[in-house]
Amino acid sequence: MTDVPPQDKIEYEHASVLIVGAGPVGLFLALKSAQKGIDVIVIDSEPHVLKSPRATTYMPIVLNEMEKVGLVDDLVMAGHTNREGISFRKPNAKGGEVLGALMMAAIPKGAVKYDFAGIHLGQQAVGELILKHCEAQKSFRVMWQHRFVGLKQPGETKPIEIVAAGPTGEKFFTCDYLVGADGAGSSVRRALCIPFEGFTWNDFRFVASNVRYDFEKYGFTTANMIVDEEDWAVIARTGSGDDPWRVAFGMRTDIPMSDLMEHVKEKYERLLPGPRPLEYELVSANPYWAHQRVARTWKVGRVVLAGDAAHSNNPIGGLGLTTGFLDAAALGNCLIRILTLSEKPDTLLSRYESVRRAAWVNYTDKASTDFKLRLHSIDPKIVAAREGFFKALNDDPEIHHKTATMMNEQVEDMFEIPSSV
Ligand SMILES: Cc1cc2nc3c(=O)[nH]c(=O)nc-3n(C[C@H](O)[C@H](O)[C@H](O)COP(=O)(O)OP(=O)(O)OC[C@H]3O[C@@H](n4cnc5c(N)ncnc54)[C@H](O)[C@@H]3O)c2cc1C
């Protein structure tokens, strides 16, 4: 009889806010909340911050939010500040001519707060940096290798229950607010049966490769957009000094995935400047499907979505994580107001949903689609607009100032927390 082990006792771990996903958005939200003493648990299915090559560039618009949580100096120190601008060129195989360039040097001194085009730093390094700041907060806990699998939300007053699959079996949590920051394939969004509306681009897959190659020697600046119907690409620094460069390009969807590495070599032959045979060190190459999708609702009761879990766009122009950081900043302010000032949760979270969803629908979706088509479309209207844009870059000194102002523009902060909190 004594050989039968005792029945498991189910224990629940509680946090005011439980965040699913230790990506940059989940961690940024955790940092903002934990700095105000809110107890936060972040769970992630992976054993560490994701390492796949994704975002490299963060626009000035997010730096104000980084400043508020004390991240901006570390970010600037770890990354490479793009003081040059953005060049638009033909692919090397077609002569590599510069068609136009956004030049930060053309902006009058003091005209904008951040007089650069962006900070370049790999997403993994940014995630690790935010995590380091989180770990300095007493009310922060992270649990790696805990995959969210389900939730129960029993009415307005009782805690939300969550189950995760951990390394030693199921782990149960309770929380007052649950945030799904678990990326475009969000299990939280799916558990709530929320449709991810929009479409997936079926003309090209994106390939994000990291490579060590001396682009500067051949006149490349920090950020370069290659304009061509077939060989369009983005070539940009992923950080400072010896950090690799990102070469991201489109791979036609009829090319089988088994030919990926061969295709990378062929693309490099057409894209990279310099003498042949080319000598480079390929660090990694990952294919991605790109989407323009948004969750139909971002809030169900006290469960809320943020970042890629709520929206996903193609990466040209670097708007995905930029938008996600701004979601996390707004949602962080709402949760702080609810949990420390006892403000009405339903009103604030509904406002978060409507303001941030509209920001993605009206700006990010449209701008990222325009950025992509500007690089490769042969539609006569888009070609005319592209030529007009390059002409303005070359002839109109005002456009540099206007663009820098737009990249700095502060989102109206309807959720700002009083300085006394
Ligand atoms: C090639 C490429 C280049 C890009 N370049 C830029 C750029 O330059 N600038 C920019 O702003 N954006 C860029 N983006 C977009 C950017 O990468 C995303 O917007 C960003 O990753 C979103 O962050 P997130 O924290 O919302 O989600 P993610 O980074 O996807 O993080 C989600 C986290 O959730 C975890 N998770 C998933 N499922 C579960 C589960 N069931 N349980 C627990 N944990 C789970 C994952 O392990 C992961 O850690 C790029 C994207 C790609 C693909």
XYZ file of C-alpha atoms and ligand atoms in Angstrom:
474
model
C 0.000 0.000 0.000
C 2.741 2.467 0.909
C 4.196 2.100 -2.660
C 1.448 4.385 -4.029
C 2.721 7.989 -4.115
C 0.484 10.650 -2.542
C -1.883 12.616 -4.777
C -0.312 15.785 -6.284
C -1.245 18.944 -4.454
C -1.992 21.677 -6.982
C -0.288 24.890 -5.992
C -0.978 28.200 -7.678
C 1.648 30.897 -7.996
C 0.098 34.375 -7.977
C 1.100 37.697 -9.571
C -0.870 40.895 -10.134
C 0.232 40.832 -13.776
C 1.236 37.705 -15.661
C 2.849 38.259 -19.038
C 3.115 35.423 -21.548
C 6.250 35.992 -23.659
C 9.684 37.287 -22.690
C 10.143 38.955 -26.073
C 11.116 42.639 -26.114
C 7.475 43.750 -25.745
C 6.682 41.484 -22.768
C 9.943 42.408 -21.028
C 9.495 46.147 -21.630
C 5.996 45.973 -20.120
C 7.341 43.936 -17.186
C 10.059 46.528 -16.557
C 7.633 49.448 -16.612
C 5.256 47.681 -14.202
C 7.903 46.269 -11.842
C 9.542 49.701 -11.516
C 6.276 50.864 -9.910
C 6.286 47.941 -7.467
C 3.675 45.840 -9.299
C 4.437 42.160 -8.946
C 4.928 40.610 -12.354
C 5.631 37.095 -13.571
C 6.802 36.586 -17.151
C 6.642 33.057 -18.572
C 8.324 31.985 -21.798
C 8.424 28.643 -23.588
C 12.110 29.041 -24.521
C 15.091 28.612 -22.172
C 16.331 32.183 -22.900
C 15.697 35.323 -24.964
C 15.085 34.288 -28.621
C 18.213 34.370 -30.777
C 16.761 34.368 -34.324
C 17.822 37.388 -36.458
C 14.889 39.790 -36.396
C 14.677 43.521 -35.593
C 17.801 45.653 -35.958
C 16.510 49.234 -35.985
C 14.539 51.309 -33.500
C 13.170 54.685 -34.487
C 13.622 57.850 -32.437
C 9.892 57.703 -31.611
C 10.525 54.878 -29.081
C 13.467 56.544 -27.357
C 11.289 58.798 -25.201
C 9.662 55.671 -23.780
C 13.083 54.057 -23.288
C 14.187 57.185 -21.467
C 11.277 56.965 -19.000
C 12.406 53.517 -17.814
C 16.122 54.372 -17.808
C 17.100 52.232 -20.808
C 18.129 54.807 -23.348
C 21.779 55.303 -22.310
C 22.504 51.557 -22.284
C 20.744 51.140 -25.614
C 22.714 53.952 -27.236
C 25.967 52.647 -25.750
C 25.378 49.051 -26.898
C 24.076 49.942 -30.352
C 25.164 51.982 -33.344
C 23.576 55.409 -33.794
C 22.664 56.050 -37.401
C 23.700 59.683 -37.914
C 23.852 59.347 -41.689
C 20.299 58.561 -42.796
C 18.910 56.052 -45.299
C 20.237 55.451 -48.817
C 18.134 54.066 -51.659
C 20.202 52.256 -54.293
C 20.042 49.922 -57.242
C 21.387 46.394 -56.672
C 25.114 45.989 -57.288
C 24.378 43.779 -60.335
C 22.628 46.793 -61.935
C 25.367 49.297 -61.124
C 24.576 50.070 -57.453
C 23.746 53.738 -58.210
C 22.382 55.786 -55.276
C 18.885 56.942 -56.303
C 18.297 59.225 -53.332
C 19.221 59.527 -49.674
C 17.580 60.793 -46.535
C 20.380 62.834 -44.948
C 20.421 63.648 -41.249
C 23.173 66.206 -41.935
C 20.603 68.287 -43.861
C 18.512 68.835 -40.702
C 19.071 72.141 -38.897
C 20.824 71.690 -35.515
C 18.355 71.379 -32.638
C 15.342 71.043 -34.989
C 14.417 67.596 -33.614
C 15.084 65.989 -30.234
C 16.825 62.880 -31.617
C 18.766 64.001 -34.679
C 19.507 60.528 -35.980
C 17.625 57.999 -38.108
C 17.608 55.192 -35.529
C 19.561 53.014 -33.149
C 20.837 49.794 -34.708
C 21.123 46.801 -32.377
C 20.058 43.164 -32.823
C 16.743 42.290 -31.171
C 18.356 39.599 -29.019
C 20.773 42.152 -27.521
C 17.881 44.569 -26.888
C 15.882 41.797 -25.175
C 18.837 40.834 -22.985
C 19.400 44.471 -22.046
C 15.768 44.937 -20.958
C 15.938 41.638 -19.048
C 19.008 42.868 -17.150
C 17.087 45.966 -16.054
C 14.062 43.797 -15.094
C 16.233 41.555 -12.945
C 17.208 44.546 -10.831
C 13.530 44.918 -9.775
C 12.350 43.090 -6.640
C 8.821 42.472 -7.906
C 9.921 40.836 -11.188
C 10.084 37.076 -11.808
C 10.751 35.257 -15.081
C 10.097 31.561 -15.643
C 11.787 30.145 -18.729
C 10.642 26.876 -20.345
C 7.056 27.456 -19.276
C 4.743 27.269 -22.274
C 1.299 28.846 -21.863
C -1.383 26.313 -22.761
C -4.678 27.511 -21.328
C -6.617 29.968 -19.198
C -9.858 30.358 -17.299
C -11.356 33.752 -16.552
C -14.110 33.224 -13.978
C -15.913 36.588 -13.858
C -14.832 40.085 -12.901
C -13.570 39.670 -9.366
C -11.947 36.246 -9.189
C -8.347 35.784 -10.332
C -7.618 34.509 -13.837
C -6.212 30.964 -13.835
C -3.442 29.917 -16.193
C -1.801 26.602 -16.916
C 1.659 26.291 -18.436
C 3.681 23.247 -19.461
C 6.996 23.439 -17.590
C 10.104 21.257 -17.482
C 8.722 19.201 -14.568
C 5.082 19.092 -15.640
C 2.096 21.410 -15.459
C 2.424 24.632 -13.545
C -0.602 26.657 -12.418
C -0.752 30.417 -11.925
C -3.344 32.966 -10.918
C -3.246 36.674 -11.767
C -5.399 39.786 -11.830
C -4.368 40.796 -15.369
C -2.998 38.555 -18.112
C -1.049 39.951 -21.078
C -0.464 37.946 -24.255
C 2.889 39.197 -25.597
C 3.684 35.835 -27.145
C 4.336 36.877 -30.735
C 2.457 36.555 -34.021
C 1.472 32.903 -33.401
C 0.092 33.904 -29.969
C -1.406 31.007 -27.998
C -3.180 33.501 -25.706
C -4.943 35.060 -28.729
C -5.825 31.598 -30.048
C -7.080 30.408 -26.637
C -9.537 33.316 -26.728
C -10.615 32.394 -30.300
C -9.705 35.873 -31.576
C -9.247 35.932 -35.376
C -5.958 37.429 -36.699
C -7.408 39.366 -39.610
C -5.581 40.444 -42.768
C -3.336 38.540 -45.148
C 0.034 36.848 -45.585
C 2.273 38.104 -48.430
C 2.448 35.313 -51.029
C 4.782 36.966 -53.556
C 8.006 36.650 -51.555
C 9.195 35.020 -48.366
C 11.554 37.219 -46.377
C 15.047 35.920 -45.750
C 16.905 37.658 -42.923
C 20.619 36.870 -43.121
C 23.449 38.153 -40.950
C 26.852 38.446 -42.582
C 30.306 39.834 -41.851
C 31.383 41.924 -44.820
C 33.021 45.322 -45.171
C 30.122 47.218 -46.767
C 31.502 50.581 -45.618
C 34.622 50.069 -47.700
C 32.354 50.165 -50.768
C 30.433 53.304 -49.795
C 27.468 51.757 -47.962
C 25.998 53.756 -45.074
C 24.322 52.344 -41.922
C 20.931 51.750 -43.604
C 20.478 50.965 -47.300
C 17.334 50.066 -49.211
C 17.932 48.232 -52.482
C 15.262 49.035 -55.067
C 14.506 46.421 -57.717
C 11.593 44.343 -58.939
C 13.405 41.087 -58.108
C 16.574 41.867 -56.137
C 15.079 44.297 -53.592
C 16.679 44.141 -50.187
C 17.598 45.936 -46.987
C 21.291 46.084 -46.075
C 21.918 47.555 -42.635
C 24.174 47.395 -39.609
C 22.925 45.211 -36.748
C 25.062 47.033 -34.192
C 28.403 48.659 -33.673
C 31.991 47.716 -34.585
C 32.370 44.102 -35.670
C 28.693 43.206 -35.331
C 27.449 41.572 -38.542
C 25.361 43.372 -41.128
C 21.803 42.379 -41.940
C 21.050 41.523 -45.552
C 17.294 40.913 -45.811
C 15.748 40.131 -49.166
C 12.762 38.514 -50.840
C 12.780 34.897 -52.017
C 10.098 33.995 -54.542
C 7.654 31.519 -53.020
C 8.074 29.003 -55.861
C 11.719 28.417 -54.818
C 11.810 25.318 -52.548
C 13.126 25.816 -49.020
C 15.742 23.104 -49.687
C 17.416 25.645 -52.061
C 17.630 28.387 -49.392
C 21.428 28.389 -48.925
C 22.061 28.227 -52.678
C 19.636 31.145 -53.088
C 21.437 33.196 -50.412
C 24.707 32.762 -52.358
C 23.074 33.804 -55.637
C 21.475 36.872 -54.021
C 24.774 37.904 -52.463
C 26.381 37.703 -55.925
C 23.820 40.224 -57.187
C 23.613 42.432 -54.076
C 27.065 42.724 -52.535
C 29.567 45.326 -53.780
C 33.285 44.634 -54.156
C 35.568 42.376 -56.162
C 34.796 38.746 -57.046
C 35.161 36.088 -55.770
C 33.270 37.519 -52.787
C 34.744 36.816 -49.381
C 32.237 37.020 -46.567
C 31.312 35.157 -43.391
C 27.662 34.111 -43.384
C 26.517 34.066 -39.751
C 22.869 32.985 -40.175
C 19.979 32.971 -42.620
C 16.337 32.531 -41.609
C 13.237 32.562 -43.813
C 9.971 34.195 -42.625
C 6.471 34.624 -43.944
C 5.427 38.251 -43.703
C 1.905 39.294 -42.792
C -0.337 42.336 -42.520
C -2.632 41.102 -39.764
C -4.332 42.510 -36.699
C -6.291 40.803 -33.921
C -10.026 41.551 -34.183
C -10.110 42.405 -30.466
C -7.182 43.134 -28.161
C -9.018 42.692 -24.877
C -11.330 40.088 -23.416
C -12.173 40.924 -19.806
C -8.824 41.311 -18.044
C -6.797 39.525 -20.730
C -5.025 41.911 -23.116
C -2.789 41.511 -26.180
C 0.313 43.561 -27.077
C 3.090 43.569 -29.696
C 3.135 40.929 -32.436
C 0.430 38.950 -30.622
C -1.900 41.836 -31.500
C -0.496 42.828 -34.916
C 2.053 41.721 -37.472
C 3.451 43.605 -40.458
C 6.200 43.035 -43.005
C 9.564 44.185 -41.632
C 10.530 46.800 -44.276
C 10.837 50.144 -42.508
C 11.340 48.628 -39.041
C 7.874 49.368 -37.684
C 6.862 46.082 -35.985
C 8.740 46.283 -32.731
C 8.614 50.077 -32.782
C 4.793 49.755 -32.643
C 5.046 46.949 -30.054
C 7.186 49.067 -27.707
C 4.592 51.852 -27.927
C 1.822 49.324 -27.089
C 3.814 48.182 -24.049
C 4.367 51.791 -22.933
C 0.631 52.603 -23.161
C -0.482 49.317 -21.568
C 2.104 49.704 -18.800
C 0.668 53.135 -17.956
C -2.882 51.702 -17.902
C -1.916 48.835 -15.566
C -0.029 51.201 -13.261
C -3.066 53.495 -13.074
C -5.393 50.543 -12.404
C -3.210 48.837 -9.816
C -1.756 51.812 -7.978
C -4.441 54.499 -8.433
C -7.481 52.165 -8.411
C -8.748 53.594 -11.701
C -11.473 51.701 -13.603
C -9.903 48.763 -15.451
C -12.567 48.312 -18.070
C -12.505 51.940 -19.234
C -8.717 52.133 -19.397
C -8.150 48.767 -21.079
C -10.875 49.438 -23.660
C -9.218 52.788 -24.386
C -5.834 51.055 -24.735
C -7.391 48.652 -27.229
C -9.046 51.324 -29.347
C -6.096 53.777 -29.378
C -3.330 51.270 -30.087
C -5.365 49.202 -32.572
C -6.161 52.387 -34.503
C -2.447 53.333 -34.476
C -1.576 50.025 -36.145
C -4.483 50.110 -38.631
C -4.066 53.772 -39.630
C -0.300 54.097 -39.559
C 1.835 50.929 -39.201
C -0.149 48.774 -41.609
C -0.266 51.426 -44.295
C 3.316 52.673 -43.911
C 4.877 49.179 -43.845
C 2.892 48.174 -46.945
C 4.033 51.377 -48.717
C 7.675 50.758 -47.695
C 7.605 47.232 -49.116
C 5.929 48.173 -52.397
C 8.231 51.183 -52.812
C 11.167 48.759 -53.022
C 9.881 46.418 -55.710
C 6.487 47.247 -57.203
C 6.151 47.829 -60.957
C 2.652 49.304 -60.619
C 2.894 52.597 -62.614
C 1.319 54.632 -59.770
C 3.784 53.291 -57.208
C 6.708 53.743 -59.619
C 5.678 57.399 -60.154
C 5.369 57.982 -56.385
C 8.775 56.347 -55.825
C 10.427 58.525 -58.467
C 8.773 61.606 -56.966
C 10.116 60.623 -53.540
C 13.691 60.194 -54.811
C 13.464 63.500 -56.691
C 12.338 65.227 -53.487
C 15.220 63.633 -51.548
C 17.641 64.976 -54.130
C 16.131 68.435 -54.719
C 13.957 69.483 -51.748
C 15.962 70.373 -48.612
C 12.730 70.439 -46.538
C 11.967 66.723 -46.943
C 14.858 65.690 -44.667
C 13.566 67.884 -41.859
C 9.963 66.721 -42.400
C 10.928 63.044 -42.319
C 13.083 63.430 -39.207
C 10.200 65.262 -37.488
C 7.871 62.385 -38.369
C 10.316 59.803 -36.998
C 10.492 61.792 -33.735
C 6.794 62.547 -33.473
C 5.469 61.817 -30.023
C 2.379 59.707 -29.728
C -0.294 61.588 -27.836
C 0.017 60.023 -24.401
C -3.514 59.678 -23.141
C -2.385 57.218 -20.519
C 0.465 59.189 -18.938
C 0.750 58.487 -15.229
C 0.963 61.346 -12.726
C 4.550 62.054 -11.633
C 3.588 61.359 -7.992
C 3.158 57.607 -8.709
C 13.446 39.666 -40.390
C 12.762 40.615 -39.467
C 13.281 41.883 -39.277
C 12.629 42.789 -38.432
N 13.153 44.048 -38.285
C 12.533 44.933 -37.485
C 13.131 46.208 -37.223
O 14.225 46.510 -37.720
N 12.470 47.080 -36.387
C 11.265 46.744 -35.799
O 10.696 47.579 -35.086
N 10.703 45.517 -36.003
C 11.307 44.596 -36.811
N 10.794 43.344 -36.943
C 9.604 42.954 -36.162
C 9.996 42.477 -34.755
O 10.920 41.418 -34.841
C 8.747 42.030 -33.996
O 7.812 43.078 -34.060
C 9.089 41.689 -32.539
O 9.732 40.441 -32.440
C 7.812 41.640 -31.690
O 8.177 41.433 -30.335
P 7.194 40.679 -29.346
O 7.858 40.745 -28.014
O 5.813 41.179 -29.516
O 7.142 39.156 -29.878
P 8.315 38.105 -30.049
O 9.617 38.760 -30.252
O 7.847 37.153 -31.099
O 8.372 37.369 -28.631
C 7.373 36.454 -28.228
C 7.908 35.618 -27.081
O 6.842 34.749 -26.661
C 7.339 33.455 -26.454
N 6.225 32.512 -26.629
C 5.590 32.188 -27.772
N 4.598 31.317 -27.517
C 4.603 31.103 -26.180
C 3.816 30.297 -25.291
N 2.783 29.542 -25.722
N 4.098 30.313 -23.966
C 5.122 31.071 -23.474
N 5.926 31.838 -24.269
C 5.646 31.867 -25.609
C 8.468 33.301 -27.471
O 9.413 32.307 -27.064
C 9.075 34.711 -27.472
O 10.115 34.843 -26.529
C 11.426 42.408 -37.773
C 10.909 41.112 -37.947
C 11.566 40.224 -38.787
C 10.997 38.837 -38.955
